[in-house]
Amino acid sequence: DVKVTQSSRYLVKRTGEKVFLECVQDMDHENMFWYRQDPGLGLRLIYFSYDVKMKEKGDIPEGYSVSREKKERFSLILESASTNQTSMYLCASSPTRTENTEAFFGQGTRLTVV
Amino acid sequence: AQTVTQSQPEMSVQEAETVTLSCTYDTSESDYYLFWYKQPPSRQMILVIRQEAYKQQNATENRFSVNFQKAAKSFSLKISDSQLGDAAMYFCAYRRYNNNDMRFGAGTRLTVKP
């Protein structure tokens, strides 16, 4: 089974802190994604990466950056956490194929910024 | 950007009955994929069913089936013989052919009454 693992299930950070959310997948997938999930807004794409060291902005990249130094790991960075970044963060991965491939998700990190 | 709309924030169904969740999407593409994901309280996103836009036949997976209306850009999910374990958030998602990022709707919270 594909496994996508996020480093923390719950996280509490202070305003202004630099925050790292880590995600690791074990299926050699080329693509990795970071989504933010908020009630009434669904999942919104923050960034995605289709290869090592490659990244693309999603719909809401402001206040976030990402790092992909190895194929299996994709990190989301909040340079200076703010209270409006309190949310659920979901990591996902998928293979690069043109057929009907799904995305596989981690269990989510609920981040609270105080 | 493509948008996905789920107009029902909440739905409820009696156990053993049938319920239909709605999803519409906006795209100018002719080739794409559509998905329904389930997110139970555990927060783990699980793929329920998928549909290729070039296939006219509606996808089915056991008690889950879709009504795919390409011209109307509609992709509803029907759950038959509802079970208590079907209670969850359900997300509709869209992915363009030969493109790797997936876009989600706001979700529908399904309650199953015993």
Coordinates of N, CA and C in Angstrom, one line a residue:
Chain A
D1 N 0.8 -1.2 0.0 CA 0.0 0.0 0.0 C 0.9 1.3 0.0
V2 N 0.4 2.2 -0.7 CA 1.0 3.5 -0.7 C 0.9 4.1 0.7
K3 N 2.0 4.7 1.1 CA 2.0 5.4 2.4 C 2.5 6.8 2.3
V4 N 1.8 7.7 2.8 CA 2.2 9.1 2.8 C 2.1 9.5 4.3
T5 N 3.3 9.9 4.8 CA 3.4 10.1 6.3 C 3.7 11.6 6.5
Q6 N 2.9 12.2 7.4 CA 3.2 13.6 7.8 C 3.8 13.5 9.2
S7 N 4.8 14.4 9.4 CA 5.6 14.2 10.6 C 4.8 14.5 11.9
S8 N 3.8 15.3 11.9 CA 3.0 15.6 13.1 C 1.5 15.5 12.8
R9 N 0.8 15.1 13.8 CA -0.7 15.1 13.7 C -1.3 16.4 14.2
Y10 N -0.6 16.9 15.3 CA -1.0 18.2 15.9 C 0.2 19.0 16.2
L11 N 0.1 20.3 16.0 CA 1.2 21.2 16.2 C 0.7 22.5 16.7
V12 N 1.4 23.0 17.7 CA 1.0 24.4 18.2 C 2.3 25.2 18.1
K13 N 2.2 26.4 17.5 CA 3.3 27.2 17.3 C 2.9 28.7 17.7
R14 N 3.9 29.5 17.9 CA 3.7 30.9 18.3 C 3.8 31.7 17.0
T15 N 3.1 32.8 17.1 CA 3.2 33.8 16.0 C 4.6 34.3 15.8
G16 N 5.0 34.3 14.5 CA 6.4 34.7 14.2 C 7.4 33.6 14.1
E17 N 7.0 32.4 14.6 CA 7.9 31.3 14.5 C 8.1 30.8 13.1
K18 N 9.2 30.2 12.8 CA 9.4 29.5 11.5 C 8.9 28.0 11.7
V19 N 8.0 27.6 10.8 CA 7.4 26.2 11.0 C 7.7 25.4 9.8
F20 N 8.1 24.1 10.1 CA 8.3 23.1 9.1 C 7.3 22.0 9.2
L21 N 6.6 21.7 8.1 CA 5.7 20.6 8.1 C 6.4 19.6 7.1
E22 N 6.6 18.4 7.5 CA 7.3 17.4 6.7 C 6.4 16.3 6.2
C23 N 6.7 15.9 5.0 CA 5.9 14.8 4.4 C 6.8 13.8 3.7
V24 N 6.6 12.6 3.9 CA 7.4 11.5 3.2 C 6.5 10.5 2.6
Q25 N 6.8 10.1 1.3 CA 6.0 9.1 0.7 C 7.0 7.9 0.3
D26 N 6.4 6.7 0.2 CA 7.3 5.6 0.0 C 7.0 4.8 -1.3
M27 N 6.3 5.5 -2.2 CA 6.0 4.8 -3.5 C 6.7 5.4 -4.7
D28 N 7.7 6.1 -4.5 CA 8.5 6.6 -5.6 C 7.7 7.5 -6.5
H29 N 6.7 8.2 -6.0 CA 5.9 9.1 -6.8 C 6.6 10.4 -7.2
E30 N 6.4 10.8 -8.4 CA 7.1 12.0 -8.9 C 6.4 13.3 -8.3
N31 N 5.1 13.2 -8.1 CA 4.4 14.5 -7.7 C 4.0 14.5 -6.2
M32 N 4.2 15.6 -5.6 CA 3.8 15.8 -4.2 C 3.1 17.1 -4.1
F33 N 2.2 17.2 -3.1 CA 1.3 18.3 -3.0 C 1.1 18.7 -1.6
W34 N 0.9 20.0 -1.3 CA 0.5 20.5 0.0 C -0.8 21.2 -0.2
Y35 N -1.8 20.8 0.6 CA -3.2 21.4 0.6 C -3.4 22.0 2.0
R36 N -4.3 23.0 2.0 CA -4.8 23.5 3.2 C -6.3 23.3 3.2
Q37 N -6.8 22.8 4.3 CA -8.2 22.4 4.4 C -8.9 23.3 5.5
D38 N -9.9 24.1 5.1 CA -10.6 24.9 6.0 C -12.1 24.7 5.8
P39 N -12.9 24.7 6.9 CA -14.3 24.5 6.8 C -15.0 25.4 5.8
G40 N -15.8 24.9 4.9 CA -16.5 25.7 4.0 C -15.7 26.0 2.7
L41 N -14.4 25.8 2.8 CA -13.5 26.1 1.7 C -12.9 24.9 1.0
G42 N -13.0 23.7 1.6 CA -12.5 22.5 1.1 C -11.0 22.5 1.1
L43 N -10.4 21.8 0.2 CA -9.0 21.7 0.1 C -8.5 22.7 -1.0
R44 N -7.5 23.5 -0.6 CA -6.9 24.5 -1.5 C -5.5 24.2 -1.7
L45 N -5.0 24.2 -2.9 CA -3.7 23.8 -3.2 C -2.7 25.0 -2.9
I46 N -1.7 24.7 -2.1 CA -0.7 25.7 -1.7 C 0.5 25.6 -2.7
Y47 N 1.1 24.5 -2.8 CA 2.2 24.3 -3.7 C 2.2 22.8 -4.2
F48 N 2.8 22.6 -5.3 CA 3.0 21.2 -5.7 C 4.4 21.1 -6.4
S49 N 4.9 19.9 -6.4 CA 6.2 19.6 -6.9 C 6.1 18.4 -7.8
Y50 N 6.6 18.5 -9.1 CA 6.6 17.4 -10.0 C 7.9 16.7 -10.2
D51 N 8.9 17.2 -9.5 CA 10.2 16.5 -9.5 C 11.1 17.1 -8.4
V52 N 12.2 16.5 -8.2 CA 13.1 17.0 -7.1 C 13.6 18.4 -7.5
K53 N 13.5 19.3 -6.6 CA 13.9 20.7 -6.7 C 13.0 21.5 -7.6
M54 N 11.9 20.9 -8.1 CA 11.0 21.6 -8.9 C 9.7 21.9 -8.1
K55 N 9.1 23.1 -8.3 CA 7.9 23.4 -7.6 C 7.1 24.4 -8.4
E56 N 5.8 24.3 -8.1 CA 4.8 25.2 -8.8 C 3.9 25.8 -7.7
K57 N 3.5 27.0 -7.9 CA 2.6 27.6 -7.0 C 1.2 27.1 -7.2
G58 N 0.5 26.9 -6.2 CA -0.9 26.6 -6.3 C -1.8 27.8 -6.2
D59 N -2.9 27.7 -5.6 CA -3.9 28.8 -5.5 C -3.6 29.8 -4.4
I60 N -3.0 29.3 -3.3 CA -2.8 30.2 -2.1 C -1.3 30.1 -1.6
P61 N -0.3 30.4 -2.4 CA 1.1 30.2 -2.0 C 1.6 31.3 -1.0
E62 N 0.9 32.4 -0.8 CA 1.4 33.5 -0.1 C 1.6 33.1 1.4
G63 N 2.8 33.4 1.9 CA 3.1 33.1 3.3 C 3.7 31.7 3.5
Y64 N 3.8 31.0 2.4 CA 4.4 29.6 2.4 C 5.5 29.5 1.4
S65 N 6.4 28.6 1.7 CA 7.4 28.1 0.7 C 7.5 26.6 0.9
V66 N 8.2 26.0 -0.1 CA 8.4 24.5 0.0 C 9.8 24.2 -0.4
S67 N 10.1 22.9 0.0 CA 11.4 22.4 -0.4 C 11.3 20.9 -0.7
R68 N 12.0 20.6 -1.8 CA 12.0 19.1 -2.2 C 13.4 18.8 -2.6
E69 N 14.2 18.4 -1.7 CA 15.6 18.0 -2.0 C 15.7 16.5 -2.3
K70 N 14.8 15.7 -1.9 CA 14.8 14.3 -2.2 C 13.4 13.9 -2.7
K71 N 13.4 12.9 -3.6 CA 12.1 12.6 -4.2 C 11.0 12.2 -3.2
E72 N 11.4 11.6 -2.2 CA 10.4 11.1 -1.2 C 9.9 12.1 -0.2
R73 N 10.5 13.2 -0.1 CA 10.2 14.2 0.9 C 9.9 15.6 0.4
F74 N 8.8 16.1 0.9 CA 8.3 17.4 0.5 C 7.9 18.2 1.8
S75 N 8.6 19.3 1.9 CA 8.4 20.1 3.2 C 7.7 21.4 2.9
L76 N 6.8 21.7 3.7 CA 6.1 23.0 3.7 C 6.6 23.9 4.8
I77 N 7.0 25.1 4.4 CA 7.6 26.1 5.4 C 6.8 27.3 5.5
L78 N 6.5 27.6 6.8 CA 5.9 28.9 7.1 C 7.0 29.8 7.7
E79 N 7.4 30.7 6.9 CA 8.6 31.5 7.3 C 8.3 32.3 8.6
S80 N 7.2 32.8 8.8 CA 6.8 33.6 10.0 C 5.3 33.3 10.2
A81 N 5.1 32.3 11.1 CA 3.7 31.9 11.2 C 2.8 33.0 11.7
S82 N 1.6 33.0 11.2 CA 0.6 34.0 11.7 C -0.7 33.2 12.0
T83 N -1.6 33.9 12.8 CA -2.8 33.2 13.3 C -3.7 32.8 12.2
N84 N -3.7 33.5 11.0 CA -4.5 33.1 9.9 C -4.0 31.9 9.2
Q85 N -2.9 31.3 9.6 CA -2.4 30.1 9.1 C -2.8 28.9 9.9
T86 N -3.6 29.2 10.9 CA -4.1 28.1 11.7 C -5.1 27.3 10.8
S87 N -4.8 26.0 10.7 CA -5.6 25.2 9.7 C -5.2 23.8 9.7
M88 N -5.8 23.0 8.9 CA -5.4 21.6 8.7 C -4.6 21.6 7.4
Y89 N -3.5 20.9 7.4 CA -2.6 20.8 6.3 C -2.5 19.3 5.8
L90 N -2.8 19.1 4.6 CA -2.7 17.8 4.0 C -1.7 17.7 2.9
C91 N -0.9 16.6 3.0 CA 0.1 16.3 2.0 C -0.4 15.2 1.2
A92 N -0.1 15.2 -0.1 CA -0.5 14.1 -1.0 C 0.6 13.8 -2.0
S93 N 0.5 12.6 -2.6 CA 1.5 12.3 -3.7 C 0.7 11.5 -4.8
S94 N 1.3 11.6 -6.0 CA 0.7 10.8 -7.1 C 1.8 10.5 -8.1
P95 N 1.7 9.5 -8.9 CA 2.6 9.2 -9.9 C 2.4 10.1 -11.1
T96 N 3.4 10.3 -11.9 CA 3.2 11.0 -13.2 C 2.8 10.0 -14.3
R97 N 1.6 9.9 -14.6 CA 1.1 9.1 -15.7 C -0.1 9.8 -16.3
T98 N -0.4 9.5 -17.5 CA -1.5 10.2 -18.1 C -2.8 9.5 -17.9
E99 N -2.7 8.3 -17.4 CA -4.0 7.6 -17.1 C -4.6 8.1 -15.8
N100 N -5.7 7.5 -15.5 CA -6.5 8.0 -14.4 C -5.9 7.7 -13.0
T101 N -5.0 8.5 -12.6 CA -4.3 8.2 -11.3 C -4.9 9.1 -10.2
E102 N -5.0 8.6 -9.1 CA -5.5 9.3 -7.9 C -4.3 9.9 -7.2
A103 N -4.6 10.7 -6.2 CA -3.7 11.2 -5.3 C -3.8 10.5 -4.0
F104 N -2.7 10.2 -3.3 CA -2.7 9.5 -2.0 C -2.4 10.5 -0.9
F105 N -3.1 10.5 0.2 CA -3.0 11.5 1.2 C -2.4 11.0 2.5
G106 N -1.7 11.9 3.2 CA -1.3 11.7 4.5 C -2.5 11.9 5.5
Q107 N -2.2 11.8 6.8 CA -3.3 11.8 7.8 C -3.6 13.3 8.2
G108 N -2.8 14.2 7.7 CA -3.1 15.6 8.0 C -2.3 16.1 9.3
T109 N -2.0 17.4 9.3 CA -1.4 18.0 10.4 C -2.3 19.2 10.8
R110 N -2.8 19.2 12.0 CA -3.6 20.3 12.5 C -2.7 21.3 13.2
L111 N -2.5 22.4 12.5 CA -1.6 23.4 13.0 C -2.4 24.6 13.7
T112 N -2.0 24.9 14.9 CA -2.6 26.0 15.6 C -1.5 27.0 15.9
V113 N -1.7 28.3 15.4 CA -0.7 29.4 15.7 C -1.4 30.3 16.7
V114 N -0.6 30.5 17.8 CA -1.2 31.3 18.9 C -0.4 32.5 19.1
Chain B
A1 N -8.4 29.2 -13.5 CA -8.2 27.8 -12.9 C -9.6 27.1 -12.9
Q2 N -9.5 25.8 -13.0 CA -10.8 25.1 -12.9 C -11.4 25.2 -11.5
T3 N -12.7 25.2 -11.4 CA -13.3 25.3 -10.1 C -14.3 24.1 -10.0
V4 N -14.4 23.7 -8.8 CA -15.3 22.6 -8.4 C -16.3 23.1 -7.4
T5 N -17.6 22.9 -7.6 CA -18.6 23.4 -6.7 C -19.4 22.3 -6.1
Q6 N -19.5 22.2 -4.8 CA -20.4 21.3 -4.1 C -21.4 22.2 -3.3
S7 N -22.6 22.2 -3.8 CA -23.6 23.1 -3.3 C -24.3 22.7 -2.0
Q8 N -24.0 21.5 -1.5 CA -24.7 21.0 -0.3 C -23.6 20.9 0.8
P9 N -23.6 21.8 1.7 CA -22.6 21.8 2.8 C -22.9 20.6 3.7
E10 N -24.2 20.2 3.9 CA -24.5 19.1 4.7 C -25.7 18.3 4.1
M11 N -25.6 17.0 4.3 CA -26.7 16.1 3.9 C -26.9 15.1 5.0
S12 N -28.1 14.6 5.1 CA -28.3 13.5 6.0 C -29.1 12.4 5.3
V13 N -29.0 11.2 5.8 CA -29.7 10.0 5.2 C -30.0 9.0 6.3
Q14 N -31.1 8.3 6.1 CA -31.4 7.3 7.0 C -30.6 6.0 6.6
E15 N -30.2 5.3 7.6 CA -29.5 4.1 7.4 C -30.3 3.2 6.4
A16 N -29.6 2.6 5.4 CA -30.2 1.7 4.4 C -30.9 2.4 3.3
E17 N -31.0 3.8 3.4 CA -31.6 4.5 2.3 C -30.5 5.0 1.3
T18 N -31.0 5.7 0.3 CA -30.1 6.2 -0.8 C -29.9 7.7 -0.7
V19 N -28.7 8.2 -0.9 CA -28.5 9.6 -0.9 C -27.6 10.0 -2.1
T20 N -27.9 11.2 -2.6 CA -27.1 11.7 -3.8 C -26.4 13.0 -3.4
L21 N -25.1 13.0 -3.6 CA -24.3 14.2 -3.4 C -24.0 14.9 -4.7
S22 N -24.1 16.2 -4.7 CA -24.0 16.9 -6.0 C -22.6 17.6 -6.2
C23 N -22.2 17.7 -7.4 CA -20.9 18.3 -7.7 C -21.0 18.8 -9.1
T24 N -20.6 20.1 -9.3 CA -20.4 20.6 -10.7 C -19.1 21.2 -10.8
Y25 N -18.6 21.4 -12.0 CA -17.2 21.8 -12.2 C -17.2 22.7 -13.5
D26 N -16.2 23.5 -13.5 CA -16.1 24.4 -14.7 C -14.7 24.1 -15.3
T27 N -14.8 23.8 -16.6 CA -13.5 23.6 -17.4 C -13.8 23.8 -18.8
S28 N -12.7 24.2 -19.6 CA -12.8 24.3 -21.0 C -12.1 23.1 -21.7
E29 N -11.6 22.2 -20.8 CA -10.9 21.0 -21.3 C -11.9 19.9 -21.8
S30 N -11.5 19.0 -22.6 CA -12.3 17.9 -23.0 C -11.9 16.6 -22.4
D31 N -10.7 16.5 -22.0 CA -10.1 15.3 -21.4 C -9.8 15.7 -19.9
Y32 N -10.3 14.9 -19.0 CA -10.0 15.2 -17.6 C -10.5 14.0 -16.8
Y33 N -10.2 14.0 -15.5 CA -10.7 13.0 -14.6 C -11.4 13.6 -13.4
L34 N -12.3 12.9 -12.9 CA -13.1 13.3 -11.7 C -13.1 12.2 -10.7
F35 N -13.1 12.7 -9.4 CA -13.0 11.8 -8.3 C -13.9 12.2 -7.2
W36 N -14.3 11.2 -6.4 CA -15.0 11.5 -5.1 C -14.1 10.8 -4.0
Y37 N -13.7 11.7 -3.0 CA -13.0 11.2 -1.9 C -13.8 11.3 -0.6
K38 N -13.6 10.4 0.3 CA -14.2 10.4 1.6 C -13.2 10.7 2.7
Q39 N -13.6 11.6 3.6 CA -12.8 11.9 4.7 C -13.5 11.6 6.0
P40 N -13.3 10.5 6.6 CA -14.0 10.2 7.9 C -13.3 11.0 9.1
P41 N -13.8 10.8 10.3 CA -13.3 11.6 11.4 C -11.8 11.3 11.6
S42 N -11.3 10.2 11.2 CA -9.8 9.9 11.3 C -9.0 10.9 10.4
R43 N -9.6 11.6 9.5 CA -9.0 12.6 8.7 C -8.3 12.0 7.4
Q44 N -8.2 10.7 7.4 CA -7.6 10.0 6.2 C -8.4 10.1 5.0
M45 N -7.9 10.7 4.0 CA -8.7 10.9 2.7 C -8.6 9.5 2.0
I46 N -9.8 9.0 1.6 CA -9.9 7.7 0.9 C -10.6 7.9 -0.4
L47 N -10.1 7.4 -1.5 CA -10.7 7.5 -2.8 C -12.0 6.6 -2.8
V48 N -13.1 7.1 -3.2 CA -14.3 6.4 -3.3 C -14.5 5.9 -4.7
I49 N -14.4 6.7 -5.7 CA -14.7 6.4 -7.0 C -14.1 7.4 -8.0
R50 N -13.8 7.0 -9.2 CA -13.2 7.9 -10.2 C -13.9 7.7 -11.5
Q51 N -13.8 8.7 -12.3 CA -14.4 8.7 -13.7 C -13.5 9.4 -14.7
E52 N -13.4 8.7 -15.8 CA -12.6 9.4 -16.9 C -13.7 10.1 -17.8
A53 N -13.4 11.3 -18.2 CA -14.3 12.1 -18.9 C -14.6 11.6 -20.3
Y54 N -13.7 10.8 -20.9 CA -13.9 10.3 -22.2 C -14.8 9.0 -22.2
K55 N -15.1 8.5 -21.0 CA -15.9 7.3 -20.9 C -17.4 7.8 -20.6
Q56 N -18.3 7.3 -21.5 CA -19.7 7.7 -21.3 C -20.3 6.9 -20.2
Q57 N -19.8 5.7 -19.9 CA -20.4 4.8 -18.9 C -20.1 5.4 -17.5
N58 N -21.1 5.4 -16.7 CA -20.9 5.9 -15.3 C -20.2 4.9 -14.5
A59 N -19.2 5.3 -13.7 CA -18.5 4.4 -12.8 C -19.3 3.9 -11.7
T60 N -19.0 2.7 -11.3 CA -19.7 2.1 -10.1 C -18.7 1.4 -9.3
E61 N -18.8 1.4 -7.9 CA -18.0 0.7 -7.0 C -18.9 0.2 -5.9
N62 N -19.4 -1.0 -6.0 CA -20.3 -1.6 -5.0 C -21.5 -0.7 -4.8
R63 N -21.6 -0.1 -3.6 CA -22.8 0.7 -3.3 C -22.7 2.1 -3.8
F64 N -21.5 2.5 -4.4 CA -21.3 3.8 -4.8 C -21.3 3.9 -6.3
S65 N -22.0 4.9 -6.8 CA -22.1 5.1 -8.3 C -22.1 6.6 -8.6
V66 N -21.8 6.9 -9.8 CA -21.9 8.3 -10.2 C -22.8 8.5 -11.3
N67 N -23.3 9.8 -11.4 CA -24.1 10.2 -12.6 C -23.2 11.3 -13.2
F68 N -22.5 11.0 -14.3 CA -21.6 11.9 -15.0 C -22.4 12.5 -16.2
Q69 N -22.6 13.8 -16.2 CA -23.2 14.5 -17.2 C -22.2 15.5 -17.8
K70 N -21.5 15.1 -18.9 CA -20.4 15.9 -19.3 C -20.8 17.2 -19.9
A71 N -21.9 17.3 -20.6 CA -22.4 18.5 -21.2 C -22.8 19.5 -20.1
A72 N -23.4 19.0 -19.1 CA -23.8 19.8 -18.0 C -22.7 20.1 -16.9
K73 N -21.6 19.4 -17.1 CA -20.4 19.5 -16.2 C -20.9 19.2 -14.8
S74 N -21.5 18.0 -14.7 CA -22.1 17.6 -13.4 C -21.6 16.2 -13.1
F75 N -21.3 15.9 -11.8 CA -20.7 14.7 -11.4 C -21.2 14.3 -10.0
S76 N -22.4 13.7 -9.9 CA -23.0 13.4 -8.6 C -22.6 12.0 -8.1
L77 N -22.6 11.9 -6.8 CA -22.3 10.6 -6.2 C -23.6 10.0 -5.6
K78 N -23.9 8.8 -5.9 CA -25.1 8.1 -5.3 C -24.5 7.0 -4.4
I79 N -25.0 7.1 -3.1 CA -24.7 6.0 -2.1 C -25.9 5.3 -1.9
S80 N -25.9 4.0 -2.2 CA -27.1 3.1 -1.9 C -26.9 2.4 -0.6
D81 N -28.1 2.0 0.0 CA -28.0 1.2 1.2 C -27.0 1.8 2.2
S82 N -27.2 3.0 2.5 CA -26.3 3.8 3.4 C -26.0 3.1 4.7
Q83 N -24.8 3.1 5.1 CA -24.3 2.5 6.3 C -23.8 3.6 7.3
L84 N -23.8 3.2 8.6 CA -23.3 4.2 9.5 C -21.8 4.6 9.2
G85 N -21.1 3.7 8.7 CA -19.7 3.9 8.3 C -19.5 4.9 7.1
D86 N -20.6 5.2 6.5 CA -20.5 6.1 5.3 C -20.5 7.6 5.8
A87 N -20.8 7.8 7.1 CA -20.7 9.2 7.6 C -19.3 9.7 7.5
A88 N -19.2 10.9 6.9 CA -17.9 11.5 6.6 C -18.1 12.8 5.8
M89 N -17.0 13.5 5.6 CA -17.0 14.5 4.6 C -16.7 13.9 3.3
Y90 N -17.4 14.4 2.2 CA -17.1 13.9 0.9 C -16.7 15.1 0.0
F91 N -15.6 14.8 -0.7 CA -15.0 15.9 -1.6 C -15.0 15.4 -3.0
C92 N -15.5 16.3 -3.9 CA -15.4 16.1 -5.3 C -14.1 16.7 -5.8
A93 N -13.4 16.1 -6.8 CA -12.2 16.6 -7.2 C -12.0 16.4 -8.7
Y94 N -11.3 17.3 -9.3 CA -11.1 17.4 -10.8 C -9.6 17.4 -11.1
R95 N -9.2 16.7 -12.1 CA -7.8 16.7 -12.5 C -7.8 16.7 -14.1
R96 N -7.1 17.7 -14.6 CA -7.0 17.8 -16.1 C -6.1 16.6 -16.6
Y97 N -6.4 16.1 -17.8 CA -5.6 15.1 -18.4 C -4.2 15.6 -18.6
N98 N -3.2 14.8 -18.4 CA -1.8 15.1 -18.6 C -1.4 16.3 -17.7
N99 N -2.0 16.5 -16.6 CA -1.7 17.5 -15.7 C -1.8 16.9 -14.3
N100 N -1.0 17.3 -13.4 CA -0.9 16.6 -12.2 C -1.6 17.2 -11.0
D101 N -2.0 18.4 -11.0 CA -2.6 19.0 -9.8 C -4.1 18.7 -9.8
M102 N -4.6 18.5 -8.6 CA -6.0 18.1 -8.4 C -6.7 19.3 -7.7
R103 N -7.9 19.6 -8.1 CA -8.7 20.7 -7.5 C -9.9 20.1 -6.8
F104 N -10.2 20.6 -5.6 CA -11.3 20.1 -4.8 C -12.4 21.0 -4.6
G105 N -13.6 20.5 -4.3 CA -14.7 21.3 -3.9 C -14.7 21.5 -2.4
A106 N -15.7 22.2 -1.9 CA -15.7 22.6 -0.5 C -16.1 21.5 0.4
G107 N -16.7 20.4 -0.1 CA -17.1 19.3 0.7 C -18.5 19.3 1.1
T108 N -19.0 18.1 1.3 CA -20.4 17.8 1.8 C -20.2 16.9 3.0
R109 N -20.8 17.4 4.2 CA -20.7 16.5 5.4 C -22.0 15.6 5.4
L110 N -21.8 14.3 5.3 CA -22.9 13.4 5.3 C -23.1 12.8 6.7
T111 N -24.3 12.9 7.2 CA -24.7 12.2 8.4 C -25.6 11.0 8.1
V112 N -25.3 9.9 8.7 CA -26.2 8.7 8.6 C -26.9 8.5 9.9
K113 N -28.2 8.5 9.8 CA -29.1 8.3 11.0 C -29.5 6.8 11.1
P114 N -29.3 6.3 12.4 CA -29.6 4.9 12.5 C -31.2 4.7 12.6

